[in-house]
mmCIF file of C-alpha atoms in Angstrom:
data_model
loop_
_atom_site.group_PDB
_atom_site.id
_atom_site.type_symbol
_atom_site.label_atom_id
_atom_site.label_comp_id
_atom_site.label_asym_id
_atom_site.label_seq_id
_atom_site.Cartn_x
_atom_site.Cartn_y
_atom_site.Cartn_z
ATOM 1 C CA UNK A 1 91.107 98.690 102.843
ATOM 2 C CA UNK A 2 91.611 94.827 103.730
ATOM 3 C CA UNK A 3 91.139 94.050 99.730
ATOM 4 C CA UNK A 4 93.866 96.520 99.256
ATOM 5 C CA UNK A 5 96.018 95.018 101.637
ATOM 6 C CA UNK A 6 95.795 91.590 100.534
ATOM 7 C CA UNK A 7 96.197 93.035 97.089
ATOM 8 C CA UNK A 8 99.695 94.704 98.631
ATOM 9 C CA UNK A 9 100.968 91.149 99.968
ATOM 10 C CA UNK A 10 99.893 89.620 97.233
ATOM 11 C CA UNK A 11 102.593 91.300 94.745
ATOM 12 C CA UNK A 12 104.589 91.349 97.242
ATOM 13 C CA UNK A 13 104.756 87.315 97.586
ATOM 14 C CA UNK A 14 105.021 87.449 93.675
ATOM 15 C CA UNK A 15 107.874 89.910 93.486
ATOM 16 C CA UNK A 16 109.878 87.362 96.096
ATOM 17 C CA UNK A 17 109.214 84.649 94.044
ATOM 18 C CA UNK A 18 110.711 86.183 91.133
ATOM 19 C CA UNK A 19 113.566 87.154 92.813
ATOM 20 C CA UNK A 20 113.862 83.459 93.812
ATOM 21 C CA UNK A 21 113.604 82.008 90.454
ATOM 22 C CA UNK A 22 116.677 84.574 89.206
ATOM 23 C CA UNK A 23 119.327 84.080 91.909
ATOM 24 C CA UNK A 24 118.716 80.360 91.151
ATOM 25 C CA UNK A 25 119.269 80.556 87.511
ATOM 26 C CA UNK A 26 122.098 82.860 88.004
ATOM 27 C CA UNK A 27 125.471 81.147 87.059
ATOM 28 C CA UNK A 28 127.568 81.712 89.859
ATOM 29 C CA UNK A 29 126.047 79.824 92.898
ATOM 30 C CA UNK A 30 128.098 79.232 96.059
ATOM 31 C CA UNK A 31 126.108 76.287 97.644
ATOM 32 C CA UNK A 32 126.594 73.942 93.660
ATOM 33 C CA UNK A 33 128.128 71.154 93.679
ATOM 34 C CA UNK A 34 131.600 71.078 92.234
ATOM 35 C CA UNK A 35 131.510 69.125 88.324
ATOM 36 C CA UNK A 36 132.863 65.699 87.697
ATOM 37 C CA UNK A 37 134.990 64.932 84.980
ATOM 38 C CA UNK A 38 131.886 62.856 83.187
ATOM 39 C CA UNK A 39 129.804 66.223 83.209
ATOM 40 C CA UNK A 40 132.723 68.550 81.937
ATOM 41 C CA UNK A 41 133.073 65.778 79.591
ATOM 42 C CA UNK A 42 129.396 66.253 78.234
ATOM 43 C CA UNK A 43 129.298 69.700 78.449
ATOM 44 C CA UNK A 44 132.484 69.851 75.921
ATOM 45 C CA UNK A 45 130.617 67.613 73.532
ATOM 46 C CA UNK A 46 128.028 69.449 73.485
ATOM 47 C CA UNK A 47 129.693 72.467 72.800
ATOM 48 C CA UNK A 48 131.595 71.219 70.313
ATOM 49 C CA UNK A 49 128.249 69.707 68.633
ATOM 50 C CA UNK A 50 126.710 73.553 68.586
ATOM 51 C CA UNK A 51 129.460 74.964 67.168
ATOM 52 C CA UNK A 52 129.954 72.696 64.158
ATOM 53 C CA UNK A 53 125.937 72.521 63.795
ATOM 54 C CA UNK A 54 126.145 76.490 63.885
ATOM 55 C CA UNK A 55 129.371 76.368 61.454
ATOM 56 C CA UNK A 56 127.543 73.454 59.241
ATOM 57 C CA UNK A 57 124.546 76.191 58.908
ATOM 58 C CA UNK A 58 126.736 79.406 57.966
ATOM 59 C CA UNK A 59 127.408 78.249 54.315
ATOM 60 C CA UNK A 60 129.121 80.708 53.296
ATOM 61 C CA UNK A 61 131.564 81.900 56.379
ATOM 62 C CA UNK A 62 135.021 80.623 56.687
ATOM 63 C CA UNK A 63 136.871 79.936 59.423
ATOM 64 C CA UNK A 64 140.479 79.055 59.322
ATOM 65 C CA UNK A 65 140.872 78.283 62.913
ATOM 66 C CA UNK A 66 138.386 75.231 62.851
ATOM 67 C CA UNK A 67 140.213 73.615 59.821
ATOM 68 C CA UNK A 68 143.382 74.385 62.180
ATOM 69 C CA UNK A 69 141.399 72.407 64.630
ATOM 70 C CA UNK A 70 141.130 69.317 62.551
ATOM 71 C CA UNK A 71 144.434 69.400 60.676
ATOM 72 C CA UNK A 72 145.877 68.891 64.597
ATOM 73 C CA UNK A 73 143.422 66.158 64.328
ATOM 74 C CA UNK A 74 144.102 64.441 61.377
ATOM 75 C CA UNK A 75 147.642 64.527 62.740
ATOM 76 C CA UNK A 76 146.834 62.114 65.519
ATOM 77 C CA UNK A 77 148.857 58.925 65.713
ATOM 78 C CA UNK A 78 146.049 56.513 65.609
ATOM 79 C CA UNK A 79 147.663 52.938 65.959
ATOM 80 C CA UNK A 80 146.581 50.754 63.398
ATOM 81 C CA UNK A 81 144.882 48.123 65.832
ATOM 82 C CA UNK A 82 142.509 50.600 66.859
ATOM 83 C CA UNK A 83 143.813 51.505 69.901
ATOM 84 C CA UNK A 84 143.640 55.202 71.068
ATOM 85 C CA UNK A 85 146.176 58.256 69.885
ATOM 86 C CA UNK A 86 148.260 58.583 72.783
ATOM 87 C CA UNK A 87 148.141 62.384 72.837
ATOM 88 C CA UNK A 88 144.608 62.664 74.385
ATOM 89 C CA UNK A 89 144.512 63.502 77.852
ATOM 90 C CA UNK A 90 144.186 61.211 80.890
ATOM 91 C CA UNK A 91 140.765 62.318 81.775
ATOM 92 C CA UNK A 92 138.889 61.399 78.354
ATOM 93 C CA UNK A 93 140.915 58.005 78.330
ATOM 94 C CA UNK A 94 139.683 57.736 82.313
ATOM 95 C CA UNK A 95 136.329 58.307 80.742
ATOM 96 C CA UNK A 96 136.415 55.865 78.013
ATOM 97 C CA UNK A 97 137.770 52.606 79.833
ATOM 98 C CA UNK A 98 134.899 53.362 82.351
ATOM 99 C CA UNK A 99 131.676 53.254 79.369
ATOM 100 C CA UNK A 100 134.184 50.216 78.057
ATOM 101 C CA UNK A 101 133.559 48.640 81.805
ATOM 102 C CA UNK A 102 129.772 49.563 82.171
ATOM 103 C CA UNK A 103 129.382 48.431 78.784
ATOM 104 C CA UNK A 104 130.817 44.499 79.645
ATOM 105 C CA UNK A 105 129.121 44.257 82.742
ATOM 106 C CA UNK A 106 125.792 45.432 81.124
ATOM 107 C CA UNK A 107 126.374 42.454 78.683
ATOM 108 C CA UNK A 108 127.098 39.858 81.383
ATOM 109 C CA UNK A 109 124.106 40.742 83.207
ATOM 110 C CA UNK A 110 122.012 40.505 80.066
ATOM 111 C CA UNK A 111 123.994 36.909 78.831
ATOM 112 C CA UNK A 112 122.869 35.945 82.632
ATOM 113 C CA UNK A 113 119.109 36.828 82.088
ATOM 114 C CA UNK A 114 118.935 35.622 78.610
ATOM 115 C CA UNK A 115 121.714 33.174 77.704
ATOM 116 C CA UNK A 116 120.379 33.336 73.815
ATOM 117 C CA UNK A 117 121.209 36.972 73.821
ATOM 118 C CA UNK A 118 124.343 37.112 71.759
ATOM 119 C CA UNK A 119 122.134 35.362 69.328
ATOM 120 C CA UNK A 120 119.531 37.588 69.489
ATOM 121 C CA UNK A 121 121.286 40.299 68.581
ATOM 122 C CA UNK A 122 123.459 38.505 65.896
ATOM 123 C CA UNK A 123 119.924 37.689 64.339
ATOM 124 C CA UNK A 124 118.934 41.541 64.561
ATOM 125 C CA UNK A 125 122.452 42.415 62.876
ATOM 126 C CA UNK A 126 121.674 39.838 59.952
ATOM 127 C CA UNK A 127 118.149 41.462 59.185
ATOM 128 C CA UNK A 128 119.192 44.696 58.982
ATOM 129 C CA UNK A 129 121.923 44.397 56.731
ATOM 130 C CA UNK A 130 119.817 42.297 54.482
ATOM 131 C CA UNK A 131 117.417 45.350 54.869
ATOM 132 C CA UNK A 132 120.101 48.118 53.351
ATOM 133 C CA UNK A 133 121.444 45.500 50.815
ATOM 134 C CA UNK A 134 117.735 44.979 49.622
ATOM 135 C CA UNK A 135 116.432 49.025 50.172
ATOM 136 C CA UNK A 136 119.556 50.695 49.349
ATOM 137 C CA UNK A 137 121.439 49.594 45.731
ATOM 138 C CA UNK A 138 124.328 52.590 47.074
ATOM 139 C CA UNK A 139 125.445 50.503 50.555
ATOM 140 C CA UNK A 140 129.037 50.673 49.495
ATOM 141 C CA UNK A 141 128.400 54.806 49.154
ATOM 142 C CA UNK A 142 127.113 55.607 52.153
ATOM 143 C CA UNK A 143 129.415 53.219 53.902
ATOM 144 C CA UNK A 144 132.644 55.250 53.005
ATOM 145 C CA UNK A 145 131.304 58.017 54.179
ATOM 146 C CA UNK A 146 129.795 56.456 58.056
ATOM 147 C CA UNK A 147 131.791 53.302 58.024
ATOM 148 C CA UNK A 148 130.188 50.705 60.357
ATOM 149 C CA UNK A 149 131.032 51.010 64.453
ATOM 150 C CA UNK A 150 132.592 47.089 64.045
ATOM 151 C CA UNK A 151 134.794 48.793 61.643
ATOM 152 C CA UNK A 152 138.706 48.719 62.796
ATOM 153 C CA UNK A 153 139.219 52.806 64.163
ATOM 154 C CA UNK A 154 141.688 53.354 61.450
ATOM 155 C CA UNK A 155 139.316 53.017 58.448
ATOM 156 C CA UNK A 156 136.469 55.043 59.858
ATOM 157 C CA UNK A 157 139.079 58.155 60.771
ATOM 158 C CA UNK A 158 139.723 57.552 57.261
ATOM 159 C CA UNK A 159 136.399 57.499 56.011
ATOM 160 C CA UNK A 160 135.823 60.805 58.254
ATOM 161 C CA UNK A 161 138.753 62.889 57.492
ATOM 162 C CA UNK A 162 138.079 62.144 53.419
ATOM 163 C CA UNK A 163 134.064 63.139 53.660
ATOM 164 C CA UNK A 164 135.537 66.157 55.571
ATOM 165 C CA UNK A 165 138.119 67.006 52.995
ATOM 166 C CA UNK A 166 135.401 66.459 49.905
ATOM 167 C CA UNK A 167 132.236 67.923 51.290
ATOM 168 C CA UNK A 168 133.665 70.670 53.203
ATOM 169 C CA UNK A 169 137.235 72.203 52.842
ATOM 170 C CA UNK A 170 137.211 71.295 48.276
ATOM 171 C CA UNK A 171 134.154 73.619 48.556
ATOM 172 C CA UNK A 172 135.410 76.154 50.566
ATOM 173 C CA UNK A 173 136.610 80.039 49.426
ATOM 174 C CA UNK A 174 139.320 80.279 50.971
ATOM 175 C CA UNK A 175 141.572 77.160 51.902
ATOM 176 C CA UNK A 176 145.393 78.241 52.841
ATOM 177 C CA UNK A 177 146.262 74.857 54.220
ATOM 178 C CA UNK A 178 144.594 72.769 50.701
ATOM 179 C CA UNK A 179 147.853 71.534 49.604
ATOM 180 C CA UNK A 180 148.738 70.116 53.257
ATOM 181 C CA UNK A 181 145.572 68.088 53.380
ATOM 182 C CA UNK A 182 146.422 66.551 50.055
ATOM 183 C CA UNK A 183 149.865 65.552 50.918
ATOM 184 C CA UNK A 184 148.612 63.781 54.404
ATOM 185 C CA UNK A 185 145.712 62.462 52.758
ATOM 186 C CA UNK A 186 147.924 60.793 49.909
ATOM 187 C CA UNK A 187 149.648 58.936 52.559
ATOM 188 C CA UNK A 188 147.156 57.528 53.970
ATOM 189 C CA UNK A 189 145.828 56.339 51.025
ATOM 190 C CA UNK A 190 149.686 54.688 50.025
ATOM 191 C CA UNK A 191 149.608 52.931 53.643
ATOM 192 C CA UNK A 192 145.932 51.697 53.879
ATOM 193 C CA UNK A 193 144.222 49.879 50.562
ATOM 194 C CA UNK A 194 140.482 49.685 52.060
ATOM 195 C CA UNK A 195 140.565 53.375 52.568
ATOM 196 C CA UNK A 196 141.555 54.284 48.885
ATOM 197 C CA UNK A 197 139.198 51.152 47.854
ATOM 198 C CA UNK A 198 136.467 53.209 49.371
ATOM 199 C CA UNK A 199 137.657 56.366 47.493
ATOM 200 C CA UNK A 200 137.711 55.152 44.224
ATOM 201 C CA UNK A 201 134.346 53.374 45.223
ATOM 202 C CA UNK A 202 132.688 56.652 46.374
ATOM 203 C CA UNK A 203 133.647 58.472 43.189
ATOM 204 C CA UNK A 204 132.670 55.282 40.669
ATOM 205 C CA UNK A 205 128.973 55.585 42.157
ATOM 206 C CA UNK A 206 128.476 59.216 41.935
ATOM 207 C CA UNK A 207 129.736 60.216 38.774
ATOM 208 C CA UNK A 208 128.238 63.679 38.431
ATOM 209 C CA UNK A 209 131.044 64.069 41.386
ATOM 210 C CA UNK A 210 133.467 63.781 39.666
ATOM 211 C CA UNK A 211 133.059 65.575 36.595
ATOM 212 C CA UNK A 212 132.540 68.013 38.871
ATOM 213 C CA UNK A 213 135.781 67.729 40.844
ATOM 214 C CA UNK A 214 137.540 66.568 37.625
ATOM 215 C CA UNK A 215 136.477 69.202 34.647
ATOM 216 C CA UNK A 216 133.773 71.631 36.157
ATOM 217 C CA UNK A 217 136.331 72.532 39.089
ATOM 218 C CA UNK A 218 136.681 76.213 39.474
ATOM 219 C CA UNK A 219 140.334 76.229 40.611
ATOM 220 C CA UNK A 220 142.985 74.640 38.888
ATOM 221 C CA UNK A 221 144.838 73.364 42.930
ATOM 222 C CA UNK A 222 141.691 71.389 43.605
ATOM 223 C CA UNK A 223 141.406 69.414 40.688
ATOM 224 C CA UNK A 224 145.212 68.734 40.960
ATOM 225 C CA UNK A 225 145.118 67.670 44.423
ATOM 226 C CA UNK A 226 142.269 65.456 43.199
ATOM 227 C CA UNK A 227 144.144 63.962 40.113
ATOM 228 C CA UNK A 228 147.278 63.272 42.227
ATOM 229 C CA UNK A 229 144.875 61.614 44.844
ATOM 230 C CA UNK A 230 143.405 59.056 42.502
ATOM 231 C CA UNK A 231 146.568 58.392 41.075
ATOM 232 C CA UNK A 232 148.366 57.096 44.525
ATOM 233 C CA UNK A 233 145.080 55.750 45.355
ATOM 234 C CA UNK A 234 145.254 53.251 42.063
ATOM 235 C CA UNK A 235 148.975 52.347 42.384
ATOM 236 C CA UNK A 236 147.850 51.307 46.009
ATOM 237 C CA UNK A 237 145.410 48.902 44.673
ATOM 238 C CA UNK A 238 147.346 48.163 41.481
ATOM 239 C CA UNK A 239 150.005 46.436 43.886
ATOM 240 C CA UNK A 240 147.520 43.430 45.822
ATOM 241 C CA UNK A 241 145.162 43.871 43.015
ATOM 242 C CA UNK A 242 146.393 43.678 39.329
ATOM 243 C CA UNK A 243 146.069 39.678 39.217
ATOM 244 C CA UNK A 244 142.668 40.562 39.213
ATOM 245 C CA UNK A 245 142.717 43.065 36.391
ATOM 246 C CA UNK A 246 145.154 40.650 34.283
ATOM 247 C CA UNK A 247 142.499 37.412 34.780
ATOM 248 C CA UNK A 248 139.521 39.758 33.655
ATOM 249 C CA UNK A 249 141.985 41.009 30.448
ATOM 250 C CA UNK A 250 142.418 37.232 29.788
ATOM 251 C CA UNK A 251 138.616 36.490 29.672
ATOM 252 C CA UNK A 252 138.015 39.251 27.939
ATOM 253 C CA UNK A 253 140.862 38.523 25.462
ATOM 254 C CA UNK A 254 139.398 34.840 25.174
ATOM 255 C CA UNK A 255 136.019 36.318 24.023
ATOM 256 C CA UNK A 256 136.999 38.573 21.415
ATOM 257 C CA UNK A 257 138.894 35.882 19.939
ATOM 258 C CA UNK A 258 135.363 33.697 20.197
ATOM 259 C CA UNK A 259 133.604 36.610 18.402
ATOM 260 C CA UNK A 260 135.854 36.898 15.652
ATOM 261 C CA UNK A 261 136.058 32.892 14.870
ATOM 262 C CA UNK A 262 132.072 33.079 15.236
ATOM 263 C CA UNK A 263 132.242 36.013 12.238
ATOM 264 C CA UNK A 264 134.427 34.036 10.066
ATOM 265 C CA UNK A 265 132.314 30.731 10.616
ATOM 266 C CA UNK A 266 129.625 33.248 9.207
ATOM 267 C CA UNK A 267 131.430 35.012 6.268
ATOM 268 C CA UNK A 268 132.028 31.199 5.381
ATOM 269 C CA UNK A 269 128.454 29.922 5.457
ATOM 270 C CA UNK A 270 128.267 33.127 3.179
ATOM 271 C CA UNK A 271 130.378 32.102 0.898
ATOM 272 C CA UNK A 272 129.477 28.787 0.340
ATOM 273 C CA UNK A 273 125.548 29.922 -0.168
ATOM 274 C CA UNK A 274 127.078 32.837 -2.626
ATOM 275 C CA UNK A 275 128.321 29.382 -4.751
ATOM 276 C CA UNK A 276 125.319 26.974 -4.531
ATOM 277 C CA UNK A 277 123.505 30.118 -5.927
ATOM 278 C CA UNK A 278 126.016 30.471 -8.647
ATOM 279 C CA UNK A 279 126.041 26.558 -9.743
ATOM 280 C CA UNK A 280 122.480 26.590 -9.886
ATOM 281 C CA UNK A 281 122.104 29.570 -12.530
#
């Protein structure tokens, strides 16, 4: 009877304790601390991170209210000396000036402790740029797609919203708002040179790209929007860049010349070995 007993508390104790562990993983708890802005800030990035990894997965669903989501993005007003647009909302630009602050003082104390540390990590910055130069013969690839974080904010939105618009929405089913994306886009590329530098660059390197975009396109709007992209693209660089083009076309004109005088020197030395042959016969 006493085994049976102790037995009897014994589940009991075990039954409380499971009862404990639920009511503390429930979700509504009166006695938690209310959340500050830096955790409902975290929380909604990593949200937003599941959703596009979950979105990035599904291949083959389509969801118009997520390119919604980024066409209000792309619409931004992003200043051009990288300062912030100035419809985000007081609490995420709270946020940001805040990791700016922690950030300087993090580097003072460090310059304090190690006064050689700025050239430290210049030293560090060297090497491993050396390193992708050396390992990786497509740097200038990669790097219109992830620009660098020293990068002014205006490229690398660039860079983003054009990987977003060639990986993801040119590939997509169905794609109601194509033709608005390729008149915004075009813009861009008329007001900023780097950015349609780094498109033409992108495409040059992978060419199996674009004869895919260009002649193995299944709809006829994509390829258009494409065409009329590299088009404004090129008479943006054709403006601060056509010296350029014009001193290569003289070179290039000065060597054919040198190739032709070099034939005729040869036809000559022909000629004249075509008549020694004859006198001596």
């Amino acid at each position: 009877n006493e085994k049976e007993n102790e037995k009897d508390k014994d589940k009991e104790k075990r039954k409380r304790k499971k009862y404990a562990k639920k009511k503390k993983k429930s979700p509504v708890d009166a006695t938690k601390a209310p959340s500050t802005p830096k955790s409902r800030l975290q929380e909604l990035c990593e949200a937003i991170h599941t959703d596009n990894m979950l979105f990035g997965k599904e291949k083959i669903v389509f969801n118009p209210d997520y390119f919604a989501f980024m066409w209000d993005v792309l619409q931004l007003p992003w200043d051009w000396n990288g300062e912030s647009p100035s419809t985000i909302p007081l609490v995420v630009k709270q946020e940001l000036q805040k990791a700016k602050k922690d950030k300087e003082e993090k580097d003072k104390a460090k310059e304090k402790k190690d006064p050689k540390a700025e050239a430290k990590a210049e030293a560090r910055r060297m090497m491993l740029g050396r390193r992708t130069r050396m390992n990786d013969p497509l740097e200038k690839e990669r790097g219109m797609l992830s620009c660098s974080p020293s990068a002014p904010r205006s490229l690398a939105a660039s860079c983003f919203f054009l990987s977003f618009f060639m990986e993801v929405l040119a590939r997509a089913h169905y794609r109601p708002q194509f033709e608005g994306w390729v008149g915004i886009l075009g813009k861009m590329l008329s007001d900023s040179p780097k950015a349609s530098k780094l498109f033409l660059a992108h495409f040059s390197s992978r060419k199996k790209l674009l004869t895919d975009v260009l002649v193995n396109g299944g709809e006829k709007s994509t390829r258009c929007g494409f065409v009329s992209l590299f088009l404004k693209a090129l008479k943006t660089l054709r403006k601060g860049e056509a010296h350029l083009y014009k001193e290569e076309e003289i070179l290039f004109d000065k060597e054919r010349e040198k190739e032709k005088e070099r034939e005729r020197e040869k036809e000559r030395e022909r000629e004249k070995e075509r008549e020694t042959e004859k006198e001596k016969k």
